[in-house]
């Protein structure tokens, strides 16, 4: 088993070797999506169930495409169209799905820890597609793949992660993986959006956006997660945008070769200006493209795939 793990639940504790194996494999899989026939027989006969209890465009679709490009049978279930609406709980839902012998269960849930709970009740490999404000490991891996494509070496790269860190599973998964790979991470945002004690994860904290992005190789903007905030954490959206929105004017003071990432969905004009989002430093749509290759790689490796690769 090349990854030495049964499930992919988070990047916390994921070894450098495992991360590099996933990125190497994903790089080799990128080409499949450019072929006239975008399909290889690698996971023929395998069944993947996407179980999404939260909304998703990029993650759900790319898991489905990834599974299908590997020839797996992919079943999509959303919370709102499942028997959850009749009162069935998460564990019973998963156990009933497992009774149909899937090979991989991909789970997104609003409750932090939901995939860890499920692994106690089902036998098949689980991939966390985002649990509450906790982890989103395949997002971090696709972000790292995007950086690998542009910067070649990740060790020593400096990254500013900007915005609502407190509610961001993307930030948490990236911080764990980036620190494992020897990257320098600064989290930037207003005090209410920066968890107390986050320095313990090995990151720097900065509250001034201009200072935070001045000399970094990568700026990762985060969506303000209005849906996870009991009350908005700063006085107004306009003030947030003025202080923490990435504009061309601000970007002009950063390094000329800086890369701008955003996991999506974007609050247009709030955390990032449209011309930055669509500008030459932005690799946002490349991130989306890499989501397919990374999810193909994760499924392939969890199913026991190794260095022999695929054709
Ligand atoms: N980045 C991300 O997780 O996007 P979706 O919520 O659309 O899947």
PDB file of C-alpha atoms in Angstrom, residues 16 173-185 201-204:
ATOM      1  CA  UNK A  16       5.928  14.026   3.542  1.00  0.00           C
ATOM      2  CA  UNK A 173      -5.376  21.401   5.729  1.00  0.00           C
ATOM      3  CA  UNK A 174      -2.946  23.637   3.863  1.00  0.00           C
ATOM      4  CA  UNK A 175      -1.133  24.671   7.022  1.00  0.00           C
ATOM      5  CA  UNK A 176      -0.565  21.042   8.083  1.00  0.00           C
ATOM      6  CA  UNK A 177       0.615  19.950   4.638  1.00  0.00           C
ATOM      7  CA  UNK A 178       2.714  23.052   3.964  1.00  0.00           C
ATOM      8  CA  UNK A 179       4.520  22.803   7.296  1.00  0.00           C
ATOM      9  CA  UNK A 180       5.223  19.116   6.642  1.00  0.00           C
ATOM     10  CA  UNK A 181       6.798  20.119   3.318  1.00  0.00           C
ATOM     11  CA  UNK A 182       8.995  22.828   4.868  1.00  0.00           C
ATOM     12  CA  UNK A 183       7.071  25.867   3.641  1.00  0.00           C
ATOM     13  CA  UNK A 184       6.814  29.165   5.510  1.00  0.00           C
ATOM     14  CA  UNK A 185       3.221  30.101   6.268  1.00  0.00           C
ATOM     15  CA  UNK A 201       0.971  25.064  14.177  1.00  0.00           C
ATOM     16  CA  UNK A 202       4.221  26.757  13.156  1.00  0.00           C
ATOM     17  CA  UNK A 203       2.692  29.737  11.343  1.00  0.00           C
ATOM     18  CA  UNK A 204       3.309  33.466  11.651  1.00  0.00           C
TER      19      UNK A 204
END
